[in-house]
Short mmCIF file of C-alpha atoms in Angstrom, two decimals:
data_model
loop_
_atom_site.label_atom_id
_atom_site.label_comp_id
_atom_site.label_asym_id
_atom_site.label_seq_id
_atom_site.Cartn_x
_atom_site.Cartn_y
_atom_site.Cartn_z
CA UNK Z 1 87.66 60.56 96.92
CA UNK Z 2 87.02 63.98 97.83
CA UNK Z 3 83.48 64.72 98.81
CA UNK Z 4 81.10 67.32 100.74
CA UNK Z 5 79.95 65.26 103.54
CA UNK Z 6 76.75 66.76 106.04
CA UNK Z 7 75.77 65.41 108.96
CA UNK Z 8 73.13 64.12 110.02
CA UNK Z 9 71.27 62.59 107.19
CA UNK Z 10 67.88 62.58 108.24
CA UNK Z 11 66.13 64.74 111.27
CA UNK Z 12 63.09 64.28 112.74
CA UNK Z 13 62.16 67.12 115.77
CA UNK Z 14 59.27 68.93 117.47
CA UNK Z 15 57.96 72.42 116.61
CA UNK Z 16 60.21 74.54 119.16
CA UNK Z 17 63.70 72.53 119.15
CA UNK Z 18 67.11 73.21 118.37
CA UNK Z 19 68.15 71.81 115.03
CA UNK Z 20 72.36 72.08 114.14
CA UNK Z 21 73.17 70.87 110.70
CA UNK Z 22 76.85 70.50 109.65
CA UNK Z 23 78.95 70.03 106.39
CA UNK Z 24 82.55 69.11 106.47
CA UNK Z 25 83.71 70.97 102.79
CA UNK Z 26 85.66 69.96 100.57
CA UNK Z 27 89.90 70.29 101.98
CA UNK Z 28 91.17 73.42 100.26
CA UNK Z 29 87.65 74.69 99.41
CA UNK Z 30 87.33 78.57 100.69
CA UNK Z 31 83.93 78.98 99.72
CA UNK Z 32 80.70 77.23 100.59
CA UNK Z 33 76.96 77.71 100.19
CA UNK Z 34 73.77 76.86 102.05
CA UNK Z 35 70.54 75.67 100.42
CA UNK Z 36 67.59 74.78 101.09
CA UNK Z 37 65.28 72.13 98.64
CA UNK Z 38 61.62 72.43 98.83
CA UNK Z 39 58.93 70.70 95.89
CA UNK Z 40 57.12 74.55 96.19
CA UNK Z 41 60.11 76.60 96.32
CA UNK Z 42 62.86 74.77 94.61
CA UNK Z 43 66.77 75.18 95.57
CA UNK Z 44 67.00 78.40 98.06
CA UNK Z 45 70.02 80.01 98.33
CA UNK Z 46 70.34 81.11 102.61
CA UNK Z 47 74.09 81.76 103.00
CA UNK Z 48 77.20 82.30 100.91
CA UNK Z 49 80.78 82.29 102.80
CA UNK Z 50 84.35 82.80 101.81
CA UNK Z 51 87.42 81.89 103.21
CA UNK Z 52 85.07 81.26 106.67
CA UNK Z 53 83.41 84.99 106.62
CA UNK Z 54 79.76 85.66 105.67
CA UNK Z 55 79.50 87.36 102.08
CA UNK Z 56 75.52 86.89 102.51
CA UNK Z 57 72.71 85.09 104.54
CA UNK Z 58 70.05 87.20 103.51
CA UNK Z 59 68.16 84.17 102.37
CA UNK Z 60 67.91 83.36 105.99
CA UNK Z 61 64.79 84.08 107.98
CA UNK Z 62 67.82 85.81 110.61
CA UNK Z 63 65.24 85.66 113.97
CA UNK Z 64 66.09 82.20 113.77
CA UNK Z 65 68.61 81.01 111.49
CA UNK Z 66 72.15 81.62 111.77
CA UNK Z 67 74.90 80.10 110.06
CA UNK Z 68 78.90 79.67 111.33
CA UNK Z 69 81.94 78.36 110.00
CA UNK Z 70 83.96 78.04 113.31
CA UNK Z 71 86.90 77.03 110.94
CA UNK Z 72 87.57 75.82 107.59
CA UNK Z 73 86.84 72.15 107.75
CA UNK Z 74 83.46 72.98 109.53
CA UNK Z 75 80.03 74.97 108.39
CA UNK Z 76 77.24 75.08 110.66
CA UNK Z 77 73.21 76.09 110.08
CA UNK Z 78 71.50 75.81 113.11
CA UNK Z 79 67.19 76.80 113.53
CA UNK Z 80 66.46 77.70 116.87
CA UNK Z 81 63.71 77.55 117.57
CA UNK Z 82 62.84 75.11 114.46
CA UNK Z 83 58.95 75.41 113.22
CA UNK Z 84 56.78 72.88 111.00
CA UNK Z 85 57.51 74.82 107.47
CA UNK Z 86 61.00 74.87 108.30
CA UNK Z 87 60.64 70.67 106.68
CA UNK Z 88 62.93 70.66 103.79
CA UNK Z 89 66.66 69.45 102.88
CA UNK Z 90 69.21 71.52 103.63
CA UNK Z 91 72.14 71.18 101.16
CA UNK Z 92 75.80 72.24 101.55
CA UNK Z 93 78.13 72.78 98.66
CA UNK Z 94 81.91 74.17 98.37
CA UNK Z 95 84.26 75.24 95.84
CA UNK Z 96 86.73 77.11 95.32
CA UNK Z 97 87.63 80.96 94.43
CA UNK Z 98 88.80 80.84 91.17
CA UNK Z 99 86.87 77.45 89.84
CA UNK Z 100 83.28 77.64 88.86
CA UNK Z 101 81.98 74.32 89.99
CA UNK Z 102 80.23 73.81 92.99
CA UNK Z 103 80.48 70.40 94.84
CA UNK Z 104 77.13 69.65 96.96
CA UNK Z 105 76.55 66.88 99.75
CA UNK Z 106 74.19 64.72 100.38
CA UNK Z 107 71.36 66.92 101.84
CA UNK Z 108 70.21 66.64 105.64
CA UNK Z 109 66.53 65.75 105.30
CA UNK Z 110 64.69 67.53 108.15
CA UNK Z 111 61.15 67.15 109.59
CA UNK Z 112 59.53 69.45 111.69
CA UNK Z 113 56.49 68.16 113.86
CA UNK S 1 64.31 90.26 91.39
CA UNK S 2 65.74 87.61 90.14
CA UNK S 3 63.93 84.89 87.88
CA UNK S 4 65.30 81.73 86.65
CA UNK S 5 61.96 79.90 84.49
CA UNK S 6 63.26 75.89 83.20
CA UNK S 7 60.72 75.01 80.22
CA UNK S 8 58.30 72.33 82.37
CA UNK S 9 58.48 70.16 85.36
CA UNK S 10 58.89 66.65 83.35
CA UNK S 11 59.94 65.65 80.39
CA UNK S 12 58.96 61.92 79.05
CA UNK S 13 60.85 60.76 75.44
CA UNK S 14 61.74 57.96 74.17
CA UNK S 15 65.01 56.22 74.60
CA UNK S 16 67.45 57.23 71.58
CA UNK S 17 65.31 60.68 70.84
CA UNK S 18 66.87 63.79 71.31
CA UNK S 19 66.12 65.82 74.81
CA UNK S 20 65.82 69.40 74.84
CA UNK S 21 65.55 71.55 78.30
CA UNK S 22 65.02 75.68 78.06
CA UNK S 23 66.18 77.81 80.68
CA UNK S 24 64.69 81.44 80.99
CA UNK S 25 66.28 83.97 82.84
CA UNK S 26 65.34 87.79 84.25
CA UNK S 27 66.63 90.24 85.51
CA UNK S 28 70.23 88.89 85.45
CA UNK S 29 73.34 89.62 83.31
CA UNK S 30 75.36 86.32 84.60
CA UNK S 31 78.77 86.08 82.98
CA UNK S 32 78.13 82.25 82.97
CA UNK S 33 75.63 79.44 83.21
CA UNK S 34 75.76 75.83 84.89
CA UNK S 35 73.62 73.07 84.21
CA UNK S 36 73.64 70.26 86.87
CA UNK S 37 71.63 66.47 87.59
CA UNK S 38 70.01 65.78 90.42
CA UNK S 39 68.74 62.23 91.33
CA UNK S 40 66.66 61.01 94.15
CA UNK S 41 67.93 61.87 97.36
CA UNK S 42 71.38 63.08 96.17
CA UNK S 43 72.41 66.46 96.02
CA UNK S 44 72.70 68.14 92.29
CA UNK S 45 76.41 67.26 90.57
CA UNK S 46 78.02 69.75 88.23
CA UNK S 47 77.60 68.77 84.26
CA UNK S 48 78.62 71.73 81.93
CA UNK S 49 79.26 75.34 82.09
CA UNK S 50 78.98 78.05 79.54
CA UNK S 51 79.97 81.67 79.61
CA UNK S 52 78.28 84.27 78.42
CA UNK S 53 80.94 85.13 75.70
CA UNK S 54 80.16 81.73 74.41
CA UNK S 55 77.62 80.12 72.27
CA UNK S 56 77.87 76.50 72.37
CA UNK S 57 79.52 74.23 74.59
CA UNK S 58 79.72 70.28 74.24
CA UNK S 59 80.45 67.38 76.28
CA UNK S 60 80.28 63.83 75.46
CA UNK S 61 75.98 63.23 74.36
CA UNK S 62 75.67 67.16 76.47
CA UNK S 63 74.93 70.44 74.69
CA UNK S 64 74.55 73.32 75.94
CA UNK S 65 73.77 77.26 74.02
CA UNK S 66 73.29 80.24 75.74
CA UNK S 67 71.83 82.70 73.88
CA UNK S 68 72.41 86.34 76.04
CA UNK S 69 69.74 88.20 73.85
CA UNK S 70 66.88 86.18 74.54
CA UNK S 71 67.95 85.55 78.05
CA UNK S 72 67.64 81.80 77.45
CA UNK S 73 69.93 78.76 77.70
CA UNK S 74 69.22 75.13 76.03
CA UNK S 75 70.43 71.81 77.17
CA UNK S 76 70.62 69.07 75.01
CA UNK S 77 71.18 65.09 75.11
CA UNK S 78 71.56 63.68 72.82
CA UNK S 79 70.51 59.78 71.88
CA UNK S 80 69.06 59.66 74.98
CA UNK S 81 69.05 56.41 77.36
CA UNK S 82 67.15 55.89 80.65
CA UNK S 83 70.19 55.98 82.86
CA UNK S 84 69.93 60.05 82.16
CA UNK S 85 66.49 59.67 83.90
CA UNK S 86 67.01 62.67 86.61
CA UNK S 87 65.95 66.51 86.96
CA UNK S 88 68.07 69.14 85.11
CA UNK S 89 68.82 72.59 87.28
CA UNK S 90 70.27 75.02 85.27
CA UNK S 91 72.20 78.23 87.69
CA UNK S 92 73.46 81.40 87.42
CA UNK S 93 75.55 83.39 89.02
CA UNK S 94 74.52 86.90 90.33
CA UNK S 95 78.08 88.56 90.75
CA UNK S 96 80.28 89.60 87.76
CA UNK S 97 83.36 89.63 87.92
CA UNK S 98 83.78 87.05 91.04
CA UNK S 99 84.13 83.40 89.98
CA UNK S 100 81.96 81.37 91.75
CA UNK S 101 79.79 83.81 93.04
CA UNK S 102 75.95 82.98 94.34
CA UNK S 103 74.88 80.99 92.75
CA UNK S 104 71.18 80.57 91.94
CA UNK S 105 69.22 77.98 90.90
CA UNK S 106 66.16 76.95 88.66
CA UNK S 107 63.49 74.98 90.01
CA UNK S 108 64.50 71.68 87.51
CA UNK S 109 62.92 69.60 84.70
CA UNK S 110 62.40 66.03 85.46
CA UNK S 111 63.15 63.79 82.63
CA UNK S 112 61.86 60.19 81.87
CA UNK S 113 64.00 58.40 79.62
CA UNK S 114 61.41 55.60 78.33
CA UNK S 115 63.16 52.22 76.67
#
């Protein structure tokens, strides 16, 4: 059955690395969110896309976030370079123009040491 | 900015009872509301939505109002079992006139369906 599916599940990195997190949407889905879950903060909204183009990522710290969709059966968020508070899950959903419902993934649990 | 407030952070009644969840918004005109469960290491799945032209919208045990003039939104379940154990996020979107706009999201209420 159709389903958001992220990659990796679980991350575990040092204060200073790389981190690339990617979601494979939902086929025929033209519009897809980032989030990011923290117990303090709740579900963040960091970046909104639409048929592959930006709409807006202002919820992204942008000195080291950035987030892609290289095409439409890819998203990317990557942290470079990746600090301790950036420890949360990062959650991608898709829908589609026109329906209401979003469709989120399983989350890509990330720990920053 | 933007403020989405959801009653408490847990909820504990008894199996059977009646649940009731309150979402408070600010600042926001949204044409329509979205409630969604979230369960342990899961990401949150889509129950109900309501527009803003309407006042009550059922599914199943699920109700949801959404009352535009007190900026507030109530979900309800009804005879309650502990299989609907989870936290509640209710959402709004922040751009009318575009379906499935941003969407943002209350922090959640945690029910505890007790036998």
């Amino acid at each position: 059955d159709a389903r958001v599916t992220q990659t990796p599940r679980h991350k575990v990195t040092e204060m200073g690395q790389e981190v690339t997190m990617r979601c494979q949407p939902i086929l025929g889905h033209n519009t897809v969110f980032w989030y990011r879950q923290t117990m303090m903060q709740g579900l963040e909204l960091l970046a909104y896309f639409r048929n592959r183009a930006p709409l807006d990522d202002s919820g992204m710290p942008k000195d080291r976030f950035s987030a892609e969709m290289p095409d439409a059966t890819l998203a990317t968020l990557k942290i470079q370079p990746s600090e301790p508070r950036d420890s949360a899950v990062y959650f991608c959903a898709s829908g589609h123009h026109g329906n209401t419902e979003a469709f989120f993934g399983q989350g890509t649990r990330l720990t920053v040491v | 900015s933007q403020k989405i407030e959801q009653n408490s952070e847990a909820l504990n009644i008894q199996e059977g009872k009646t649940a009731t969840l309150t979402c408070n918004y600010t600042n926001y005109s949204p044409a329509y509301l979205q409630w969604y469960r979230q369960d342990p290491g899961r990401g949150p799945v889509f129950l109900l939505l309501i527009r803003e032209n309407e006042k009550e919208k059922r599914k199943e045990r699920l109700k949801v109002t959404f009352d535009t003039t007190l900026k507030q939104s109530l979900f309800h379940i009804t005879a309650s079992q502990p299989a609907d154990s989870a936290t509640y996020l209710c959402a709004l979107e922040s751009d009318r006139g575009s379906t499935l706009g941003r969407l943002y999201f209350g922090r959640g209420t945690q029910l505890t369906v007790w036998p």
